[in-house]
Coordinates of C-alpha atoms in Angstrom, one line a residue:
Chain A
X1 CA 37.2 41.2 -10.1
X2 CA 34.3 43.5 -10.7
X3 CA 32.8 45.1 -13.6
X4 CA 33.8 42.5 -16.0
X5 CA 34.1 43.8 -19.6
X6 CA 32.1 41.3 -21.5
X7 CA 33.2 42.5 -24.9
X8 CA 36.7 42.6 -23.8
X9 CA 36.4 39.1 -22.8
X10 CA 35.1 38.0 -26.1
X11 CA 38.1 39.6 -27.7
X12 CA 40.2 37.6 -25.3
X13 CA 38.5 34.3 -26.4
X14 CA 39.0 35.4 -30.2
X15 CA 42.7 35.9 -29.3
X16 CA 42.9 32.1 -28.4
X17 CA 43.1 31.2 -32.1
X18 CA 42.6 27.6 -32.5
X19 CA 40.2 27.5 -29.5
X20 CA 38.4 30.3 -31.0
X21 CA 38.2 28.5 -34.3
X22 CA 36.8 25.4 -32.5
X23 CA 34.3 27.5 -30.7
X24 CA 33.1 29.1 -34.0
X25 CA 32.6 25.6 -35.4
X26 CA 28.9 25.5 -34.4
X27 CA 28.5 28.6 -36.7
X28 CA 26.7 30.4 -33.7
X29 CA 26.3 34.1 -33.7
X30 CA 28.0 36.0 -31.0
X31 CA 26.7 38.4 -28.2
X32 CA 27.0 42.0 -29.2
X33 CA 27.2 45.3 -27.5
X34 CA 24.0 47.3 -26.9
X35 CA 25.9 50.5 -27.7
X36 CA 24.3 52.2 -30.8
X37 CA 22.0 49.0 -31.2
X38 CA 18.7 49.6 -33.2
X39 CA 15.9 47.9 -31.3
X40 CA 13.1 46.4 -33.5
X41 CA 11.0 45.6 -30.5
X42 CA 10.8 46.1 -26.8
X43 CA 9.3 43.8 -24.2
X44 CA 9.7 43.7 -20.5
X45 CA 10.6 40.0 -20.3
X46 CA 11.9 37.8 -23.3
X47 CA 11.5 34.2 -22.8
X48 CA 13.5 31.8 -25.1
X49 CA 11.8 28.5 -25.4
X50 CA 8.2 27.3 -25.2
X51 CA 8.4 24.1 -23.0
X52 CA 7.3 23.7 -19.4
X53 CA 9.8 26.1 -18.0
X54 CA 9.0 28.9 -20.6
X55 CA 5.3 28.6 -20.4
X56 CA 5.3 28.5 -16.6
X57 CA 7.6 31.5 -16.6
X58 CA 5.3 33.4 -18.9
X59 CA 2.1 32.6 -16.9
X60 CA 3.9 33.6 -13.7
X61 CA 5.4 36.8 -15.0
X62 CA 1.9 37.9 -16.1
X63 CA 0.4 36.9 -12.8
X64 CA 3.2 39.0 -11.0
X65 CA 2.2 42.1 -13.0
X66 CA 4.5 42.0 -15.9
X67 CA 2.8 44.1 -18.8
X68 CA 4.8 42.8 -21.7
X69 CA 6.0 39.2 -21.8
X70 CA 6.9 37.3 -25.0
X71 CA 7.9 33.7 -25.5
X72 CA 10.0 33.1 -28.5
X73 CA 10.2 29.7 -30.0
X74 CA 12.5 28.6 -32.8
X75 CA 10.4 25.5 -34.0
X76 CA 7.2 25.9 -36.0
X77 CA 5.2 24.5 -33.0
X78 CA 5.2 25.2 -29.4
X79 CA 6.0 22.8 -26.6
X80 CA 9.5 21.6 -27.2
X81 CA 10.4 18.3 -25.7
X82 CA 7.8 18.8 -23.0
X83 CA 5.0 18.3 -25.5
X84 CA 6.3 14.8 -26.2
X85 CA 7.4 13.5 -22.8
X86 CA 5.5 11.0 -20.5
X87 CA 3.6 13.7 -18.6
X88 CA 4.9 12.4 -15.2
X89 CA 4.8 14.9 -12.5
X90 CA 6.3 14.1 -9.1
X91 CA 5.5 16.4 -6.0
X92 CA 5.3 16.0 -2.3
X93 CA 2.2 16.7 -0.1
X94 CA -0.3 16.7 -3.0
X95 CA -4.0 16.3 -2.7
X96 CA -3.8 12.6 -4.0
X97 CA -1.3 11.7 -1.4
X98 CA -3.5 13.1 1.3
X99 CA -6.4 11.2 -0.1
X100 CA -4.5 8.0 -0.3
X101 CA -2.8 8.4 3.0
X102 CA 0.7 8.6 1.5
X103 CA 3.1 10.1 4.0
X104 CA 5.6 12.3 2.1
X105 CA 7.5 15.5 2.6
X106 CA 9.9 17.9 0.9
X107 CA 12.8 16.2 3.0
X108 CA 11.8 12.8 1.8
X109 CA 11.6 13.7 -1.8
X110 CA 14.9 15.6 -1.7
X111 CA 16.5 12.6 0.1
X112 CA 15.5 10.3 -2.7
X113 CA 16.9 12.7 -5.3
X114 CA 20.1 13.1 -3.4
X115 CA 20.6 9.4 -3.4
X116 CA 20.1 9.2 -7.1
X117 CA 22.4 12.2 -7.6
X118 CA 25.2 10.2 -5.9
X119 CA 26.5 13.0 -3.8
X120 CA 26.8 15.7 -6.5
X121 CA 23.2 16.9 -6.7
X122 CA 22.4 20.5 -5.7
X123 CA 20.6 20.3 -2.4
X124 CA 19.4 23.8 -2.2
X125 CA 18.0 23.6 -5.8
X126 CA 16.4 20.3 -5.1
X127 CA 14.8 21.6 -1.8
X128 CA 13.6 24.7 -3.6
X129 CA 11.9 22.7 -6.4
X130 CA 10.4 20.2 -3.9
X131 CA 9.1 23.0 -1.7
X132 CA 7.2 24.6 -4.5
X133 CA 6.3 21.5 -6.7
X134 CA 2.7 21.7 -5.4
X135 CA 2.4 25.3 -6.7
X136 CA 3.6 24.3 -10.1
X137 CA 1.2 21.2 -10.1
X138 CA -1.6 23.5 -9.1
X139 CA -0.8 25.8 -12.0
X140 CA -1.3 23.0 -14.5
X141 CA -4.6 22.0 -12.9
X142 CA -5.9 25.6 -12.8
X143 CA -5.0 25.7 -16.6
X144 CA -7.0 22.6 -17.2
X145 CA -4.6 19.6 -17.0
X146 CA -6.2 16.4 -16.0
X147 CA -4.5 13.6 -14.3
X148 CA -4.9 9.7 -13.9
X149 CA -6.8 9.1 -10.6
X150 CA -3.8 7.2 -9.1
X151 CA -0.2 7.9 -8.0
X152 CA 2.8 6.1 -9.4
X153 CA 6.1 5.2 -7.7
X154 CA 8.7 5.5 -10.2
X155 CA 12.3 4.0 -9.8
X156 CA 14.3 5.6 -6.9
X157 CA 11.2 7.2 -5.3
X158 CA 10.5 5.9 -1.7
X159 CA 6.8 6.5 -1.9
X160 CA 4.1 6.9 -4.6
X161 CA 4.3 10.6 -5.5
X162 CA 4.0 10.9 -9.3
X163 CA 1.0 12.2 -11.1
X164 CA 0.4 11.3 -14.8
X165 CA -1.7 13.2 -17.3
X166 CA -4.7 11.1 -18.6
X167 CA -3.0 11.1 -22.1
X168 CA 0.2 10.0 -20.6
X169 CA 1.9 12.7 -22.3
X170 CA 3.4 16.2 -21.5
X171 CA 1.1 17.6 -24.0
X172 CA -1.6 17.2 -21.4
X173 CA 0.2 20.0 -19.7
X174 CA 1.7 22.1 -22.3
X175 CA -1.5 22.5 -24.3
X176 CA -3.5 23.8 -21.1
X177 CA -0.5 26.0 -20.2
X178 CA -0.2 27.4 -23.8
X179 CA -4.0 28.3 -23.7
X180 CA -3.4 29.8 -20.2
X181 CA -0.5 31.9 -21.6
X182 CA -2.7 33.4 -24.3
X183 CA -5.5 33.9 -21.9
X184 CA -3.3 36.0 -19.6
X185 CA -1.7 38.0 -22.3
X186 CA 1.5 36.3 -22.9
X187 CA 2.6 36.8 -26.5
X188 CA 3.6 33.6 -28.3
X189 CA 6.0 33.8 -31.3
X190 CA 7.1 30.7 -33.3
X191 CA 9.8 30.2 -36.0
X192 CA 11.9 32.7 -34.2
X193 CA 15.4 31.6 -33.3
X194 CA 17.6 32.9 -30.5
X195 CA 20.9 34.1 -32.0
X196 CA 22.6 35.8 -29.2
X197 CA 22.6 38.2 -26.2
X198 CA 22.9 41.9 -26.4
X199 CA 24.8 43.3 -23.4
X200 CA 25.4 46.9 -22.2
X201 CA 28.8 48.3 -21.2
X202 CA 28.4 47.0 -17.6
X203 CA 27.8 43.4 -18.7
X204 CA 24.2 43.3 -18.1
X205 CA 21.9 41.4 -20.6
X206 CA 19.7 43.9 -22.0
X207 CA 18.3 42.2 -24.9
X208 CA 18.5 39.4 -27.5
X209 CA 19.2 39.0 -31.2
X210 CA 16.7 36.8 -33.0
X211 CA 16.1 35.5 -36.4
X212 CA 12.4 36.1 -37.3
X213 CA 10.9 33.8 -39.8
X214 CA 13.4 31.1 -39.2
X215 CA 13.0 27.5 -40.6
X216 CA 14.5 24.9 -38.5
X217 CA 17.4 23.1 -40.3
X218 CA 17.6 25.9 -42.9
X219 CA 20.2 28.1 -41.4
X220 CA 20.0 30.9 -44.0
X221 CA 16.4 31.7 -43.2
X222 CA 15.1 34.3 -41.0
X223 CA 15.5 38.1 -40.6
X224 CA 17.7 39.4 -37.9
X225 CA 16.0 41.6 -35.3
X226 CA 17.0 43.0 -31.9
X227 CA 14.5 42.7 -29.1
X228 CA 15.0 44.8 -26.1
X229 CA 14.1 43.2 -22.7
X230 CA 13.9 45.9 -20.1
X231 CA 13.4 43.5 -17.1
X232 CA 15.2 40.3 -18.2
X233 CA 15.8 37.5 -20.4
X234 CA 14.8 34.0 -19.3
X235 CA 16.5 31.2 -21.2
X236 CA 14.2 28.0 -21.1
X237 CA 15.9 26.4 -24.2
X238 CA 16.0 22.8 -22.9
X239 CA 18.7 20.2 -23.1
X240 CA 21.2 19.2 -25.9
X241 CA 20.4 15.5 -26.4
X242 CA 20.0 16.0 -30.1
X243 CA 23.6 17.6 -30.4
X244 CA 25.7 14.5 -31.3
X245 CA 29.0 16.4 -31.2
X246 CA 28.4 17.9 -27.8
X247 CA 27.2 14.8 -26.1
X248 CA 30.0 12.7 -27.6
X249 CA 32.5 15.3 -26.4
X250 CA 31.1 14.6 -22.9
X251 CA 30.5 10.8 -23.1
X252 CA 32.2 9.1 -26.2
X253 CA 29.8 6.2 -26.0
X254 CA 27.0 8.5 -27.1
X255 CA 27.6 8.3 -30.8
X256 CA 25.2 9.0 -33.7
X257 CA 24.3 5.2 -33.2
X258 CA 22.5 6.1 -30.0
X259 CA 19.1 7.5 -30.9
X260 CA 17.3 10.4 -28.9
X261 CA 13.8 10.8 -27.3
X262 CA 14.0 14.5 -27.7
X263 CA 12.4 16.9 -30.1
X264 CA 14.6 18.0 -33.0
X265 CA 15.2 21.3 -31.6
X266 CA 17.1 20.2 -28.5
X267 CA 20.6 21.1 -29.9
X268 CA 22.0 23.4 -27.0
X269 CA 22.8 26.7 -28.8
X270 CA 21.1 28.8 -26.1
X271 CA 23.3 27.2 -23.5
X272 CA 26.5 27.8 -25.7
X273 CA 25.7 31.5 -25.7
X274 CA 25.4 31.6 -22.0
X275 CA 28.8 29.9 -21.9
X276 CA 30.2 32.7 -23.9
X277 CA 28.8 35.3 -21.5
X278 CA 30.6 33.6 -18.8
X279 CA 28.0 31.1 -17.4
X280 CA 29.6 28.0 -15.6
X281 CA 29.1 24.6 -17.1
X282 CA 28.2 21.9 -14.6
X283 CA 27.7 18.2 -14.9
X284 CA 27.9 18.3 -18.7
X285 CA 29.0 14.6 -18.8
X286 CA 26.0 13.3 -16.9
X287 CA 23.8 12.5 -19.8
X288 CA 21.0 10.0 -19.3
X289 CA 20.1 7.4 -21.8
X290 CA 16.9 5.4 -21.7
X291 CA 17.7 1.7 -21.9
X292 CA 14.0 1.2 -22.4
X293 CA 13.9 2.6 -25.9
X294 CA 13.2 0.9 -29.2
X295 CA 15.2 1.4 -32.4
X296 CA 11.8 0.6 -34.3
X297 CA 10.1 3.8 -33.5
X298 CA 11.2 7.4 -33.2
X299 CA 11.5 9.3 -29.9
X300 CA 10.0 7.9 -26.7
X301 CA 7.2 6.1 -28.6
X302 CA 5.1 3.2 -27.0
X303 CA 7.9 0.8 -26.2
X304 CA 9.6 2.9 -23.6
X305 CA 6.7 2.9 -21.3
X306 CA 5.9 -0.7 -22.1
X307 CA 9.6 -1.7 -21.3
X308 CA 9.6 0.2 -18.1
X309 CA 6.6 -1.7 -17.0
X310 CA 7.9 -5.1 -18.0
X311 CA 11.5 -5.1 -17.2
X312 CA 11.1 -6.4 -13.6
X313 CA 9.5 -9.6 -14.9
X314 CA 11.2 -10.0 -18.4
X315 CA 14.6 -11.1 -19.7
X316 CA 16.8 -9.0 -22.1
X317 CA 18.7 -11.3 -24.4
X318 CA 21.8 -10.9 -26.6
X319 CA 20.7 -12.2 -30.1
X320 CA 24.2 -13.6 -30.9
X321 CA 24.3 -15.8 -27.8
X322 CA 20.7 -16.4 -26.9
X323 CA 21.8 -15.4 -23.2
X324 CA 21.0 -12.6 -20.9
X325 CA 23.5 -9.9 -20.5
X326 CA 22.4 -7.7 -17.7
X327 CA 20.2 -7.1 -14.8
X328 CA 17.1 -5.8 -16.4
X329 CA 16.4 -3.3 -13.5
X330 CA 19.8 -2.0 -12.9
X331 CA 20.4 1.6 -13.1
X332 CA 19.9 3.3 -16.5
X333 CA 23.6 3.9 -17.4
X334 CA 24.6 0.3 -16.7
X335 CA 21.8 -1.0 -18.9
X336 CA 22.3 1.5 -21.6
X337 CA 26.0 0.5 -21.8
X338 CA 25.2 -3.1 -21.7
X339 CA 22.8 -2.9 -24.5
X340 CA 25.3 -0.9 -26.6
X341 CA 27.7 -3.7 -26.3
X342 CA 25.5 -6.2 -28.1
X343 CA 27.2 -6.6 -31.6
X344 CA 27.1 -8.9 -34.4
X345 CA 30.2 -10.8 -35.8
X346 CA 31.3 -7.7 -37.6
X347 CA 31.0 -5.6 -34.5
X348 CA 28.0 -3.7 -35.8
X349 CA 24.9 -2.8 -33.5
X350 CA 22.7 -5.8 -32.8
X351 CA 19.8 -4.5 -30.8
X352 CA 19.0 -6.9 -28.0
X353 CA 15.4 -8.3 -27.4
X354 CA 13.2 -8.1 -24.4
X355 CA 11.1 -11.2 -23.8
X356 CA 7.9 -11.2 -21.8
X357 CA 5.1 -13.5 -21.1
X358 CA 2.1 -12.0 -22.9
X359 CA 0.1 -12.6 -19.8
X360 CA 2.1 -10.1 -18.0
X361 CA 2.9 -7.7 -20.7
X362 CA -0.7 -7.3 -21.5
X363 CA -1.3 -5.8 -18.1
X364 CA 0.2 -2.6 -19.5
X365 CA -2.0 -0.5 -21.9
X366 CA 1.0 0.0 -24.4
X367 CA 1.1 -3.7 -25.0
X368 CA -1.7 -3.5 -27.5
X369 CA -0.1 -0.6 -29.2
X370 CA 3.4 -2.0 -29.6
X371 CA 1.8 -5.1 -31.4
X372 CA -0.5 -2.9 -33.4
X373 CA 2.1 -0.4 -34.6
X374 CA 4.7 -3.0 -35.5
X375 CA 7.2 -2.1 -32.8
X376 CA 6.5 -5.2 -30.8
X377 CA 5.9 -9.0 -31.7
X378 CA 3.9 -11.9 -30.4
X379 CA 5.0 -15.5 -30.5
X380 CA 3.5 -18.7 -29.4
X381 CA 6.7 -20.5 -29.0
X382 CA 10.3 -19.9 -28.4
X383 CA 11.0 -21.8 -31.6
X384 CA 9.0 -19.1 -33.6
X385 CA 10.6 -16.3 -31.6
X386 CA 14.2 -17.7 -32.1
X387 CA 13.6 -18.1 -35.8
X388 CA 12.2 -14.6 -36.2
X389 CA 15.0 -13.0 -34.5
X390 CA 17.8 -15.4 -35.5
X391 CA 18.7 -16.4 -31.9
X392 CA 20.3 -19.6 -31.1
X393 CA 17.4 -21.7 -30.0
X394 CA 18.9 -24.2 -27.6
X395 CA 20.8 -21.6 -25.7
X396 CA 17.7 -19.5 -25.4
X397 CA 15.6 -22.5 -24.2
X398 CA 18.4 -23.1 -21.6
X399 CA 18.4 -19.4 -20.6
X400 CA 14.6 -19.4 -20.1
X401 CA 14.6 -22.5 -18.0
X402 CA 17.5 -21.1 -16.0
X403 CA 15.7 -17.7 -15.4
X404 CA 12.5 -19.4 -14.4
X405 CA 14.6 -21.1 -11.7
X406 CA 15.5 -17.7 -10.4
X407 CA 11.8 -16.7 -10.5
X408 CA 11.0 -19.7 -8.3
X409 CA 14.1 -19.3 -6.0
X410 CA 13.8 -15.5 -5.6
X411 CA 17.6 -15.2 -6.3
X412 CA 19.1 -14.2 -9.7
X413 CA 22.5 -15.9 -9.7
X414 CA 23.5 -14.5 -13.1
X415 CA 23.2 -10.8 -12.6
X416 CA 21.8 -10.2 -9.1
X417 CA 18.5 -9.0 -10.3
X418 CA 16.1 -8.1 -7.4
X419 CA 13.4 -10.8 -8.1
X420 CA 10.8 -9.4 -5.8
X421 CA 8.7 -7.9 -8.5
X422 CA 9.1 -11.0 -10.5
X423 CA 7.7 -13.3 -8.0
X424 CA 5.5 -15.9 -9.6
X425 CA 5.9 -14.3 -13.0
X426 CA 7.4 -17.2 -15.0
X427 CA 8.4 -16.9 -18.6
X428 CA 5.9 -19.0 -20.7
X429 CA 4.3 -18.8 -24.1
X430 CA 2.8 -16.9 -25.6
X431 CA 5.7 -14.3 -25.5
X432 CA 5.7 -10.7 -26.5
X433 CA 9.0 -9.2 -27.7
X434 CA 10.5 -5.7 -28.4
X435 CA 13.8 -4.7 -29.5
X436 CA 15.9 -2.5 -27.1
X437 CA 18.4 0.2 -28.0
X438 CA 19.4 3.1 -25.9
X439 CA 18.3 6.8 -26.6
X440 CA 19.7 9.8 -25.2
X441 CA 16.9 11.1 -22.9
X442 CA 18.0 13.9 -20.5
X443 CA 21.1 16.0 -20.0
X444 CA 21.8 16.7 -16.4
X445 CA 24.4 19.3 -17.3
X446 CA 23.9 22.8 -18.3
X447 CA 24.6 26.4 -16.8
X448 CA 24.9 26.8 -13.0
X449 CA 22.0 28.6 -11.4
X450 CA 20.9 29.5 -8.0
X451 CA 17.4 29.2 -6.2
X452 CA 16.5 32.5 -7.8
X453 CA 17.2 31.0 -11.3
X454 CA 20.0 33.6 -11.7
X455 CA 22.9 32.5 -13.9
X456 CA 26.3 32.6 -12.1
X457 CA 29.2 34.3 -13.8
X458 CA 32.5 32.3 -13.7
X459 CA 34.7 35.4 -13.4
X460 CA 32.9 37.3 -10.7
X461 CA 31.1 34.4 -8.9
X462 CA 28.0 36.7 -8.9
X463 CA 24.9 36.6 -11.1
X464 CA 25.0 37.7 -14.8
X465 CA 22.7 40.8 -14.6
X466 CA 19.4 40.5 -16.7
X467 CA 19.9 36.9 -17.3
X468 CA 18.0 33.9 -15.8
X469 CA 17.7 30.1 -16.8
X470 CA 15.2 27.4 -16.0
X471 CA 14.6 23.8 -16.9
X472 CA 16.9 21.4 -18.6
X473 CA 19.2 24.2 -19.9
X474 CA 20.4 24.7 -16.4
X475 CA 22.6 22.1 -14.8
X476 CA 23.7 20.7 -11.5
X477 CA 20.4 20.2 -9.8
X478 CA 20.0 16.5 -10.3
X479 CA 23.6 15.3 -10.1
X480 CA 24.6 12.0 -11.8
X481 CA 21.0 10.7 -12.4
X482 CA 17.6 12.4 -12.5
X483 CA 14.7 10.4 -11.1
X484 CA 11.9 9.9 -13.4
X485 CA 9.0 12.5 -13.0
X486 CA 11.4 14.9 -11.5
X487 CA 11.8 17.0 -14.7
X488 CA 8.5 18.6 -15.0
X489 CA 8.5 20.0 -11.4
X490 CA 12.1 21.3 -12.0
X491 CA 11.2 23.0 -15.2
X492 CA 8.0 24.6 -14.0
X493 CA 9.2 25.7 -10.6
X494 CA 12.3 27.2 -11.9
X495 CA 10.5 28.9 -14.7
X496 CA 8.1 30.3 -12.0
X497 CA 11.1 31.3 -9.9
X498 CA 12.8 33.2 -12.7
X499 CA 9.5 35.2 -13.3
X500 CA 9.3 36.0 -9.6
X501 CA 13.0 37.0 -9.3
X502 CA 12.6 39.3 -12.2
X503 CA 9.4 40.9 -10.8
X504 CA 10.9 41.1 -7.3
X505 CA 8.2 38.8 -5.9
Chain B
X1 CA 32.2 4.3 -38.5
X2 CA 30.2 1.4 -37.4
X3 CA 26.8 0.7 -38.9
X4 CA 24.2 3.2 -37.7
X5 CA 21.3 1.2 -36.7
X6 CA 19.1 4.3 -36.0
X7 CA 20.2 5.7 -39.2
X8 CA 19.5 2.3 -41.0
X9 CA 16.0 2.1 -39.4
X10 CA 15.4 5.8 -40.4
X11 CA 16.6 5.1 -43.9
X12 CA 14.3 2.2 -44.2
X13 CA 11.4 4.3 -43.0
X14 CA 12.4 7.1 -45.4
X15 CA 12.6 4.8 -48.3
X16 CA 9.1 3.6 -47.5
X17 CA 8.0 7.2 -47.3
X18 CA 9.6 7.9 -50.6
X19 CA 7.7 5.1 -52.3
X20 CA 4.6 6.5 -50.8
X21 CA 5.6 10.0 -51.9
X22 CA 6.2 8.8 -55.4
X23 CA 2.8 7.3 -55.7
X24 CA 1.0 10.4 -54.2
X25 CA 3.2 12.8 -56.0
X26 CA 2.1 11.1 -59.2
X27 CA -1.4 11.6 -58.2
X28 CA -1.4 15.4 -57.3
X29 CA 2.1 16.9 -57.8
X30 CA 2.4 17.6 -61.5
X31 CA 4.2 20.0 -64.0
X32 CA 2.2 23.2 -64.0
X33 CA 4.4 24.9 -66.5
X34 CA 6.6 27.3 -64.6
X35 CA 7.0 24.7 -61.8
X36 CA 5.6 21.8 -60.1
X37 CA 2.4 22.1 -58.1
X38 CA -0.9 20.6 -56.9
X39 CA -3.6 19.5 -59.4
X40 CA -6.2 21.1 -57.1
X41 CA -4.4 24.4 -57.3
X42 CA -4.3 24.4 -61.1
X43 CA -6.3 27.5 -61.6
X44 CA -3.7 29.6 -59.7
X45 CA -1.0 28.4 -62.1
X46 CA -3.1 29.2 -65.1
X47 CA -3.3 32.7 -64.0
X48 CA 0.2 33.0 -62.7
X49 CA -1.4 33.9 -59.5
X50 CA 1.5 33.3 -56.9
X51 CA -0.1 35.9 -54.7
X52 CA -2.8 33.5 -53.6
X53 CA -0.1 31.8 -51.2
X54 CA 2.9 33.9 -51.4
X55 CA 1.2 37.3 -51.0
X56 CA 3.1 38.6 -53.9
X57 CA 3.3 37.6 -57.6
X58 CA 7.1 37.8 -57.4
X59 CA 7.8 35.6 -54.4
X60 CA 11.3 35.4 -53.0
X61 CA 10.3 33.3 -50.0
X62 CA 7.9 30.8 -48.9
X63 CA 4.4 31.7 -47.9
X64 CA 3.3 32.6 -44.3
X65 CA 2.2 29.8 -42.1
X66 CA -1.5 31.2 -42.2
X67 CA -1.6 31.4 -45.9
X68 CA -3.4 28.1 -46.4
X69 CA -5.9 29.0 -43.7
X70 CA -7.5 31.8 -45.8
X71 CA -9.1 29.0 -48.0
X72 CA -8.9 25.9 -45.9
X73 CA -10.5 25.9 -42.4
X74 CA -8.6 23.8 -39.8
X75 CA -11.7 23.1 -37.8
X76 CA -13.4 21.6 -40.8
X77 CA -10.3 19.6 -41.8
X78 CA -10.2 18.3 -38.2
X79 CA -13.6 17.0 -38.4
X80 CA -12.8 15.5 -41.8
X81 CA -9.9 13.6 -40.4
X82 CA -11.4 12.6 -37.1
X83 CA -10.2 9.1 -36.1
X84 CA -13.1 6.5 -35.7
X85 CA -11.2 4.5 -33.1
X86 CA -11.5 6.1 -29.5
X87 CA -8.0 4.8 -28.9
X88 CA -6.7 6.8 -31.9
X89 CA -8.6 9.9 -31.1
X90 CA -5.5 12.0 -30.8
X91 CA -3.9 10.7 -34.0
X92 CA -5.9 13.1 -36.0
X93 CA -3.3 15.0 -37.9
X94 CA -5.3 18.2 -37.8
X95 CA -6.0 18.1 -34.1
X96 CA -3.4 16.0 -32.4
X97 CA -2.2 15.3 -29.1
X98 CA 1.0 17.1 -28.9
X99 CA 0.1 20.4 -30.8
X100 CA -3.6 20.5 -31.2
X101 CA -4.6 22.3 -34.4
X102 CA -1.5 24.5 -34.7
X103 CA 0.9 22.6 -36.9
X104 CA 1.7 24.8 -39.9
X105 CA 0.2 23.2 -42.9
X106 CA 3.5 23.2 -44.8
X107 CA 5.1 21.1 -42.1
X108 CA 3.4 18.1 -43.7
X109 CA 2.0 19.4 -47.1
X110 CA 4.3 20.8 -49.8
X111 CA 3.1 22.7 -52.8
X112 CA 6.2 22.3 -55.0
X113 CA 7.7 19.4 -53.4
X114 CA 6.4 16.1 -51.7
X115 CA 6.3 16.1 -47.8
X116 CA 5.7 13.5 -45.2
X117 CA 3.5 13.7 -42.3
X118 CA 5.5 15.2 -39.3
X119 CA 3.8 12.6 -37.0
X120 CA 5.9 10.0 -38.7
X121 CA 9.2 11.4 -37.4
X122 CA 8.4 9.4 -34.3
X123 CA 5.1 7.3 -34.8
X124 CA 4.3 4.7 -37.4
X125 CA 0.6 5.8 -37.8
X126 CA -1.0 5.1 -41.1
X127 CA -2.1 8.3 -43.0
X128 CA -3.5 6.6 -46.2
X129 CA -5.1 9.8 -47.5
X130 CA -2.2 12.1 -46.9
X131 CA -1.8 14.8 -49.5
X132 CA 1.9 15.0 -49.5

């Protein structure tokens, strides 16, 4: 089939009745015909979303000669989820790797990611991102981002290849990129919500409907405007971790009980609109929850990084039983599900606790912070700990003794935990404790794209003209599980790629 | 539905914020005649001068994000709210880690209603002098 009638297709969808009603439930606007439309503004490139992908796209578009590029952001502040993430950036063949003598390559990085993707990751996309990751890292440095003087090796990576900003936060990158955008002439507009696409009679995306003066959470705010995009629209709207209905539709365990590390705006409307146009949903059910998160603070907080560091030499304990219930360094999904299964006598959520020797916990900079901000606790004895969290003391004492036996022998007979990193790290007083409860962290799913950041049409199998997608709103690249620190390179490289595709670079 | 732990935690946090808001609301959010407003903006209410923030004396919508900045300078505010502790450097609400000096004032400060610091959507920082 060629020359798909987009508007005719929408009528077809409306004709489905109940399905149409269900689709209308989110109260989203629909794409409209460009015929007779009154344009309020005209730009060459319209970018929707101001996280890593959008910011990188804006800078690259300008560098490629684009005279008029605007980033539209629905929230009152710029940065999206990128501004609050951990600032971890993986790339092969970097200056620090050369300096440290780390032997790495595109092939090696892709191999690690394919393994994590469990056979369903998109190899072409992964290779594309790994091949250009150094360019993206350089863009951040040129803009003024500063990184710790050491590489990290995150779970699933075969060599150290991860940079981290000195503020251990994505804002260490978004703020410099934001300044760079303004410097090179990218127009930044906040409180402007994307409301739908404007397509011409040939099915090409030629503009977007926006609500200017929009206040998040107040859906009757904002004035409707039509913005023409003469070269293209780049969707950089992020994931849908904050959309409880959608994530539950994909994975029923992700109820509202499960928190979220994401910024409030990560609700997925941009993705929905692309589906209406005919984009193909891929891997929507692969939603990554962080088993390292705490119910005692919002978002990613301080406990997340603290837990990631301490899991190898700590035990996670069910407060009802005083016993361990999982391998503390199993994969994220296994641990998240195990945590969710911790219930009280009435079946209500009872967040488990992670117990660490203060001696080892204190090696991580966040230890001081979790104690200071009341999201972690320190105890001089198991008795005090058990009393505070209402844990059966005898069972807990027996468990700690048993676990220390595994530390000594090097073999975890309970859950098969790899005790290599726990060698010599016995559990002993004083202890530090945090509560654990999973939070939805990353959505591997989204619209299908190719190595040019073009969005594929489900009807024609070809790209949807005028439409590009980059970052977490796109799906399929990472497969079942995304390796830590691989999101920033994905977002930035694909943002840059979208700009290059549009500008014919 | 099962008990919502996150919601319960959020409710507890909100409750504590409400208590805080009550105290501060008592301090600066008072009846100005036509509506509630800040004590430090009293002179505008006396003259029914809605234009100062809304740009019109017959407002139908909230003021522009930069309305506050006509009288209050964010650079001065950032200096005023500098955190002494090096470790807390970026916890300055007017010059913070995630958004620099660009959070619209009304995200944390309400004129006709009490508001909470946006930072506390995720963090448990102390903002003892917050004018809600």
